[in-house]
mmCIF file of C-alpha atoms in Angstrom:
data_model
loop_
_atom_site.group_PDB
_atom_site.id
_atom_site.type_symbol
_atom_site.label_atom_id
_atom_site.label_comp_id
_atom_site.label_asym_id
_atom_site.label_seq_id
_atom_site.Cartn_x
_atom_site.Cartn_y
_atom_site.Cartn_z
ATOM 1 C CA UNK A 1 -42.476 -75.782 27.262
ATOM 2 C CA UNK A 2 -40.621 -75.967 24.200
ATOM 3 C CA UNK A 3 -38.724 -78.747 23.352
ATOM 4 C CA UNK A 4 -35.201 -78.783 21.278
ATOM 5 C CA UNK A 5 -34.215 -82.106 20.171
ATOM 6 C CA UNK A 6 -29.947 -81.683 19.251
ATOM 7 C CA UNK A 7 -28.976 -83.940 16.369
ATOM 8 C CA UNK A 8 -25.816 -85.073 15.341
ATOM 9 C CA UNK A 9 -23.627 -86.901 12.848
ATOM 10 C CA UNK A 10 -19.757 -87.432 12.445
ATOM 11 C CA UNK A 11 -18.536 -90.535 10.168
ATOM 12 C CA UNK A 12 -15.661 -91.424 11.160
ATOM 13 C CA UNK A 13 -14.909 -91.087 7.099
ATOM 14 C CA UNK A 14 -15.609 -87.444 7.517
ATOM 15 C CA UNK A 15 -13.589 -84.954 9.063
ATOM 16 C CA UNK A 16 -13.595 -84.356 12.675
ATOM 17 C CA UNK A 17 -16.300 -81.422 14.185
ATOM 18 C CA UNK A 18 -16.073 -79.919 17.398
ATOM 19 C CA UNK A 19 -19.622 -81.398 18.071
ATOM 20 C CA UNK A 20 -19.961 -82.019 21.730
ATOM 21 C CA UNK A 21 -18.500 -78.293 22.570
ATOM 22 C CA UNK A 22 -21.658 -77.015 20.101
ATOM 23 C CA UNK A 23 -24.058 -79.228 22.328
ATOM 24 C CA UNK A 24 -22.293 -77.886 25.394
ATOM 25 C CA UNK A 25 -22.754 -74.627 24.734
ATOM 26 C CA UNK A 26 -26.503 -74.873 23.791
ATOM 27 C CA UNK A 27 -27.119 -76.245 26.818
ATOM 28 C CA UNK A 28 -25.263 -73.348 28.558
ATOM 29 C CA UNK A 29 -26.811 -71.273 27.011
ATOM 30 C CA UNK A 30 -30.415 -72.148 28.057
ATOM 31 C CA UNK A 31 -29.033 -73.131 31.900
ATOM 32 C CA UNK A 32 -27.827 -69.882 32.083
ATOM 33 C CA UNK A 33 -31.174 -68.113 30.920
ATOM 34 C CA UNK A 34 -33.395 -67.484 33.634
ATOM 35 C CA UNK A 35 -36.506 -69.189 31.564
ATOM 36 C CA UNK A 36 -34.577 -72.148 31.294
ATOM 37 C CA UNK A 37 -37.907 -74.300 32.764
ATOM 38 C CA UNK A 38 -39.750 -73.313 29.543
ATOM 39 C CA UNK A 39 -37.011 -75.838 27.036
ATOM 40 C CA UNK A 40 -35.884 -79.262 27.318
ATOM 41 C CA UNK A 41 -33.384 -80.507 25.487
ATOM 42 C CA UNK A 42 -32.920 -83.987 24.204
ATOM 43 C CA UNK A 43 -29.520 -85.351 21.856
ATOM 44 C CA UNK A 44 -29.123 -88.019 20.036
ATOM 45 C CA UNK A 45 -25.633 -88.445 18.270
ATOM 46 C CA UNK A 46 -24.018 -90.495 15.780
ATOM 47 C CA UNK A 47 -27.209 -89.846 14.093
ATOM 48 C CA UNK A 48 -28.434 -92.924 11.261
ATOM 49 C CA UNK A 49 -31.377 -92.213 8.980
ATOM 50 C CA UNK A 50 -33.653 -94.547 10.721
ATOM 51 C CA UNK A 51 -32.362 -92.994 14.364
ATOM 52 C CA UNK A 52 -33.493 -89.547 12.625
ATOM 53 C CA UNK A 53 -37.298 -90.696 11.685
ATOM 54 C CA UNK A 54 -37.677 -91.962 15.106
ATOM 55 C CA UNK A 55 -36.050 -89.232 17.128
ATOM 56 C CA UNK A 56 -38.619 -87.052 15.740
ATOM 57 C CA UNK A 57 -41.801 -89.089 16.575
ATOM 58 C CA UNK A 58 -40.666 -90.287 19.751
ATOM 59 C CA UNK A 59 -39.884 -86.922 20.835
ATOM 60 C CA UNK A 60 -42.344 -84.514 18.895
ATOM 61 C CA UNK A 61 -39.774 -81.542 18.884
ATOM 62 C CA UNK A 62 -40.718 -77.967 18.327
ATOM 63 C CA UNK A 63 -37.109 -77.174 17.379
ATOM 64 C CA UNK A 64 -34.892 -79.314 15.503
ATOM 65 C CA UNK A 65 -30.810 -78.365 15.602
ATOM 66 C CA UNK A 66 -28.761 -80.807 13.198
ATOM 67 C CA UNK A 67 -25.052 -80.481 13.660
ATOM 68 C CA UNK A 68 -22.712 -81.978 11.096
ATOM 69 C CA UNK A 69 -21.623 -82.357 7.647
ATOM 70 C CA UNK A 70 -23.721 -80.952 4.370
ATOM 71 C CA UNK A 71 -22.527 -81.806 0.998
ATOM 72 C CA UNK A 72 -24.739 -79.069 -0.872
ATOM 73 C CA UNK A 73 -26.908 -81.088 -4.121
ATOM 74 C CA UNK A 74 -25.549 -84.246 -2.759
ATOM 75 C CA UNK A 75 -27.776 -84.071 0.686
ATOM 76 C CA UNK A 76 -26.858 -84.249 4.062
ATOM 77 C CA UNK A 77 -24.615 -86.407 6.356
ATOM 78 C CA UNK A 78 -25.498 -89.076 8.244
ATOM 79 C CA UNK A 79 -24.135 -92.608 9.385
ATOM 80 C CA UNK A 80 -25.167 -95.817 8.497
ATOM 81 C CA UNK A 81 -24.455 -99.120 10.512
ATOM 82 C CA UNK A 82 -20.553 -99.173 9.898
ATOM 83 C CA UNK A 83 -20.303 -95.795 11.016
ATOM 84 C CA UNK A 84 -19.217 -94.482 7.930
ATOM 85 C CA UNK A 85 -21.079 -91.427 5.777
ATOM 86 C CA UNK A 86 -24.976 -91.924 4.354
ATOM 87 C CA UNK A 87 -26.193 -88.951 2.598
ATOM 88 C CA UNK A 88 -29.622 -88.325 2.220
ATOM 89 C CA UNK A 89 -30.824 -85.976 -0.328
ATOM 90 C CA UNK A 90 -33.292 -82.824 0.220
ATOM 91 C CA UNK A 91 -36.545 -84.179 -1.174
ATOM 92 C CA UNK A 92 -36.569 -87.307 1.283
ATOM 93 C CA UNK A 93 -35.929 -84.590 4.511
ATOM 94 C CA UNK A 94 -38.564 -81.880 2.901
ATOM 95 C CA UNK A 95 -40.892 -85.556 3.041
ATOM 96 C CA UNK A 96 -40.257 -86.452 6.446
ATOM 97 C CA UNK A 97 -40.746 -83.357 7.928
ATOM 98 C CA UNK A 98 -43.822 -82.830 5.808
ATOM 99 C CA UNK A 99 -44.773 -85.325 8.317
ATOM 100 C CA UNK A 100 -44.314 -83.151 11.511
ATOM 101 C CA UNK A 101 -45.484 -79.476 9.757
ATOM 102 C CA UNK A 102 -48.041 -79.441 12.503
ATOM 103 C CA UNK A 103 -45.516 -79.409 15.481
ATOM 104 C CA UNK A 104 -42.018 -78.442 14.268
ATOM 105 C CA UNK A 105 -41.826 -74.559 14.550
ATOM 106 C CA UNK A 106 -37.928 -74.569 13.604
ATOM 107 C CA UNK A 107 -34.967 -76.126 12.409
ATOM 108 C CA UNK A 108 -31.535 -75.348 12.288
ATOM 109 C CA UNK A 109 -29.226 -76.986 10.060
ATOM 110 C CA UNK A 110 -25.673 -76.335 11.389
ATOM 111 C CA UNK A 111 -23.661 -77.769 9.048
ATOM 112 C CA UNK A 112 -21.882 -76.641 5.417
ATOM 113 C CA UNK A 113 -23.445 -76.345 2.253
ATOM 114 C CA UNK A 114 -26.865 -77.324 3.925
ATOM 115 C CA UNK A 115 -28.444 -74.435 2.489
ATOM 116 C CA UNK A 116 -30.677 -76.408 0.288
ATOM 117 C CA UNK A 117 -31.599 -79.209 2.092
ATOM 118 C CA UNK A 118 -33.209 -75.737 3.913
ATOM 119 C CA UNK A 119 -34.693 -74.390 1.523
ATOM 120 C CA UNK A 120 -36.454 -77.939 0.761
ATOM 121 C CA UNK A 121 -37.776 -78.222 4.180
ATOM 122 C CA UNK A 122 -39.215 -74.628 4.077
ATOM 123 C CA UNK A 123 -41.942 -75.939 1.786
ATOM 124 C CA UNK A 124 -43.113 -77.120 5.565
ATOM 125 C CA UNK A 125 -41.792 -75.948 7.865
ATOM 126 C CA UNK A 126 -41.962 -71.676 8.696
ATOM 127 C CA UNK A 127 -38.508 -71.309 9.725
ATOM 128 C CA UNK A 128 -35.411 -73.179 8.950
ATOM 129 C CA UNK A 129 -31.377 -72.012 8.585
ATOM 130 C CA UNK A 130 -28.924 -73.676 6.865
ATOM 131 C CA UNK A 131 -25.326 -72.641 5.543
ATOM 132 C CA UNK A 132 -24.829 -71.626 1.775
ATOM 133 C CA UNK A 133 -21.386 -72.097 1.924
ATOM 134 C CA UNK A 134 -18.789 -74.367 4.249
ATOM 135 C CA UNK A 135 -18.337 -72.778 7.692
ATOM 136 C CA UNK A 136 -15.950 -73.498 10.552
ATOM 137 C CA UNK A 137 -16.352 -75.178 14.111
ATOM 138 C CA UNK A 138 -15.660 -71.937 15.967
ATOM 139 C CA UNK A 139 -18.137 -70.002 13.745
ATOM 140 C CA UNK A 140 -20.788 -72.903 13.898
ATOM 141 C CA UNK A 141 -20.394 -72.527 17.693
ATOM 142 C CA UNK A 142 -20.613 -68.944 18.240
ATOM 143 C CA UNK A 143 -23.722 -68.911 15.940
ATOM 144 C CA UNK A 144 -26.051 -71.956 17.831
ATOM 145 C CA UNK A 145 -24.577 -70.090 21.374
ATOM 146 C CA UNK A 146 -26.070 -66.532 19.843
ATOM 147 C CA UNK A 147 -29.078 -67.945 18.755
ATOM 148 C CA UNK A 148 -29.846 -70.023 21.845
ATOM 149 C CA UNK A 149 -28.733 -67.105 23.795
ATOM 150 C CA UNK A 150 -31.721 -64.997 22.110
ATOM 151 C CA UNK A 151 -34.170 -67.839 22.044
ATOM 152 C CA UNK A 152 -33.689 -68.727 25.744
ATOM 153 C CA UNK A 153 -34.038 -64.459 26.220
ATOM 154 C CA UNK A 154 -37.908 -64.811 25.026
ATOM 155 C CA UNK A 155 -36.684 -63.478 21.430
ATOM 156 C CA UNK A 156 -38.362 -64.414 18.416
ATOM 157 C CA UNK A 157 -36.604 -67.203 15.619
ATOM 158 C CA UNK A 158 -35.727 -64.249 13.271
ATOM 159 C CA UNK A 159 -34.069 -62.595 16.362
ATOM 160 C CA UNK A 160 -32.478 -65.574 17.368
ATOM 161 C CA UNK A 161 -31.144 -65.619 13.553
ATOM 162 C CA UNK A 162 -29.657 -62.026 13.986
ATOM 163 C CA UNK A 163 -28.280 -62.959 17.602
ATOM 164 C CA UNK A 164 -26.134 -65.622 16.336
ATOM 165 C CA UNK A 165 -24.739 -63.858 13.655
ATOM 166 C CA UNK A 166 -23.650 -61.514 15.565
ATOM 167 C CA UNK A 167 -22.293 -63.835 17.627
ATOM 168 C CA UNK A 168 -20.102 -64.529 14.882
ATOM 169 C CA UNK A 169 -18.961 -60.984 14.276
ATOM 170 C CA UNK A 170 -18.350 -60.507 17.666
ATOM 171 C CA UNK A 171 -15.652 -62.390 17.466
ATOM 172 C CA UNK A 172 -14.113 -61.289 14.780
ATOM 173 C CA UNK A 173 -14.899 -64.178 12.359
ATOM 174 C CA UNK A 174 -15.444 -63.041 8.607
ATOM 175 C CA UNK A 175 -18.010 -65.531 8.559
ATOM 176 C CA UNK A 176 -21.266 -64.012 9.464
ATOM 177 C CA UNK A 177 -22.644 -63.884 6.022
ATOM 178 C CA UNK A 178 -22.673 -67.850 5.668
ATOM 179 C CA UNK A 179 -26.155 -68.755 7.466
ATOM 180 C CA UNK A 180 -29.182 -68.063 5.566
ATOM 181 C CA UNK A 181 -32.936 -67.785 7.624
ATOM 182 C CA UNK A 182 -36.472 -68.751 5.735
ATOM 183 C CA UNK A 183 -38.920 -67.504 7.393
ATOM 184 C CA UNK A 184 -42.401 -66.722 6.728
ATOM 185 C CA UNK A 185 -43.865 -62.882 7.961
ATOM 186 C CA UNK A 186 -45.980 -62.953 11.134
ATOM 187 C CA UNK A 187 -44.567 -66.206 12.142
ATOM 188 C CA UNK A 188 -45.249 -66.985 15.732
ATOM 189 C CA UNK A 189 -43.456 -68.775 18.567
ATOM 190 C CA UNK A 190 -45.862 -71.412 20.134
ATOM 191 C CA UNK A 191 -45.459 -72.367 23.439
ATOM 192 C CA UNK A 192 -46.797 -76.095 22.629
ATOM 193 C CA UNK A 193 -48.429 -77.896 19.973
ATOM 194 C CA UNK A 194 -51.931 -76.793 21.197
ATOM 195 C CA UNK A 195 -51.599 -73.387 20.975
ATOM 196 C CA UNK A 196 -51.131 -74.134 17.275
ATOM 197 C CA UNK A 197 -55.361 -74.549 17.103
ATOM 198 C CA UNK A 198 -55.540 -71.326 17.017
ATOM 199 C CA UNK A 199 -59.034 -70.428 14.924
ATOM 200 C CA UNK A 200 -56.828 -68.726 11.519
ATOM 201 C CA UNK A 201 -58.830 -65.650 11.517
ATOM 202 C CA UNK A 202 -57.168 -64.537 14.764
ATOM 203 C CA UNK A 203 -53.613 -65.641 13.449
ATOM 204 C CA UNK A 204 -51.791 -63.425 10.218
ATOM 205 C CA UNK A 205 -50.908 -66.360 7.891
ATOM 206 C CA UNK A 206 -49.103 -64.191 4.874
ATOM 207 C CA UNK A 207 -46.543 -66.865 3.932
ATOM 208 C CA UNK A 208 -44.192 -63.961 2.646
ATOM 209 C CA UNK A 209 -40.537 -65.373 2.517
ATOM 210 C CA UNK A 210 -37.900 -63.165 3.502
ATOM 211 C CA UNK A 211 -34.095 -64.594 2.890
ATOM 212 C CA UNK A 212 -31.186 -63.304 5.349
ATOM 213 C CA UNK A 213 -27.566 -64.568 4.760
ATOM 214 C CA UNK A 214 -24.639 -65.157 7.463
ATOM 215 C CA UNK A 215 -21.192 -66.611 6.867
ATOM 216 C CA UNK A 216 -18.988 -69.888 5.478
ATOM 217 C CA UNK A 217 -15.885 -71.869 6.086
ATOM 218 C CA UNK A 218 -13.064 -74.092 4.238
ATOM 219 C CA UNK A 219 -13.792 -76.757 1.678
ATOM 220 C CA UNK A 220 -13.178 -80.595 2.623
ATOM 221 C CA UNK A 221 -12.511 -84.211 1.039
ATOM 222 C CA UNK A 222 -13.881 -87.490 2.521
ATOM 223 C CA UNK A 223 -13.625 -90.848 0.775
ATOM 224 C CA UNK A 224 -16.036 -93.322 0.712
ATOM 225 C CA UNK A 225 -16.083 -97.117 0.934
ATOM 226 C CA UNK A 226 -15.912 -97.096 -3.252
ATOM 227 C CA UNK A 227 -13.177 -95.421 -3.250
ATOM 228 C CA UNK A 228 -14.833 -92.074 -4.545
ATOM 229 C CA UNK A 229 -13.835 -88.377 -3.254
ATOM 230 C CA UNK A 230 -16.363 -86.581 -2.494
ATOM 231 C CA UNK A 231 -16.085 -82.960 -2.529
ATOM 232 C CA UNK A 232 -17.756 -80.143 0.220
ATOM 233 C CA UNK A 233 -17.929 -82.096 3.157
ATOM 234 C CA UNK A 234 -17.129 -79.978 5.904
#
């Protein structure tokens, strides 16, 4: 069984997301698949730095889905104890989940600009999206409902990937071209952590990189407690 732990963060200094109707939707998605008894899902929201190191050991995910805000070089968006915006910069992410390299297969960054805080994390991880530009709620949705759609289907990550743009294109949204997949050649799914003991002569490790874009969204403005406006948060 695989096991998708849903993250997410919305300061209430930060524009509003359509976050629960992404989570929704994900879950949807994998109800409505008829190998819905190989996931579990488990969300955690209003997501704080501290909430994020422990969601991950407590729950030992194979797939990790962040929704929220990215503010490109600046890191991502979190809360801290007021509520308000906490970013937290690529290196201290590509550290922590240095930490879990031998159980996280995946994780999806669905927020703006979080392109790379992805491509940090891909030091460790063998597949991770992000966004290399801002993208909108509808797109954001139609993209994790794709991808979970294909995942849930038995498809591989890279499918998934392709799926959810799609998804976005299907729709009509000119915004397909705003995610961006890292993924390694010959990566595997693994059905648990086990299966990841695999002797490596029977498993093609070529750590080849291939790069595929999808779409982006509207630039944003949130203020924070000094007074500062920071730009790209979306």
């Amino acid at each position: 069984m695989k096991k998708i732990l849903i993250l997410s963060a919305n300061p209430k200094n930060t524009n509003q997301l359509r976050l629960d109707e992404e989570v929704r939707e994900i879950k949807a998605a994998l109800k409505l698949s008829k190998n819905r008894e190989k996931f579990e899902i488990v969300t955690e929201s209003a997501l704080r730095v501290n909430d994020l190191r422990r969601s991950l050991l407590d729950n030992l995910p194979h797939i990790v889905h962040f929704s929220g805000h990215g503010s490109g070089n600046d890191g991502l968006v979190l809360e801290n104890k007021l509520g308000e915006m906490q970013l937290v910069s690529s290196e201290a992410l590509a550290g922590l989940f240095e930490l879990f390299e031998d159980r996280v297969e995946c994780v999806v960054l669905n927020a703006c600009y979080s392109e790379v805080q992805a491509e940090a994390i891909f030091q460790h991880i063998d597949c991770v999206i992000g966004m290399n530009q801002a993208i909108g709620d509808v797109a954001a949705i139609e993209f994790a409902t794709g991808f979970y759609d294909a995942l849930a289907a038995g498809r591989s990550y890279r499918d998934a990937f392709e799926f959810g743009c799609g998804a976005i294109d299907l729709q009509g949204i000119p915004e397909s071209k705003t995610p961006q997949i890292k993924a390694r050649q010959c990566q595997q799914q693994f059905s648990s952590n086990e299966d990841k003991n695999i002797p490596s002569e029977q498993v093609n490790t070529e750590k080849t990189l291939q790069t595929i874009q999808i779409h982006g969204g509207v630039k944003g403005f949130v203020q924070d407690n000094s007074g500062t406006v920071n730009q790209n948060i979306n």
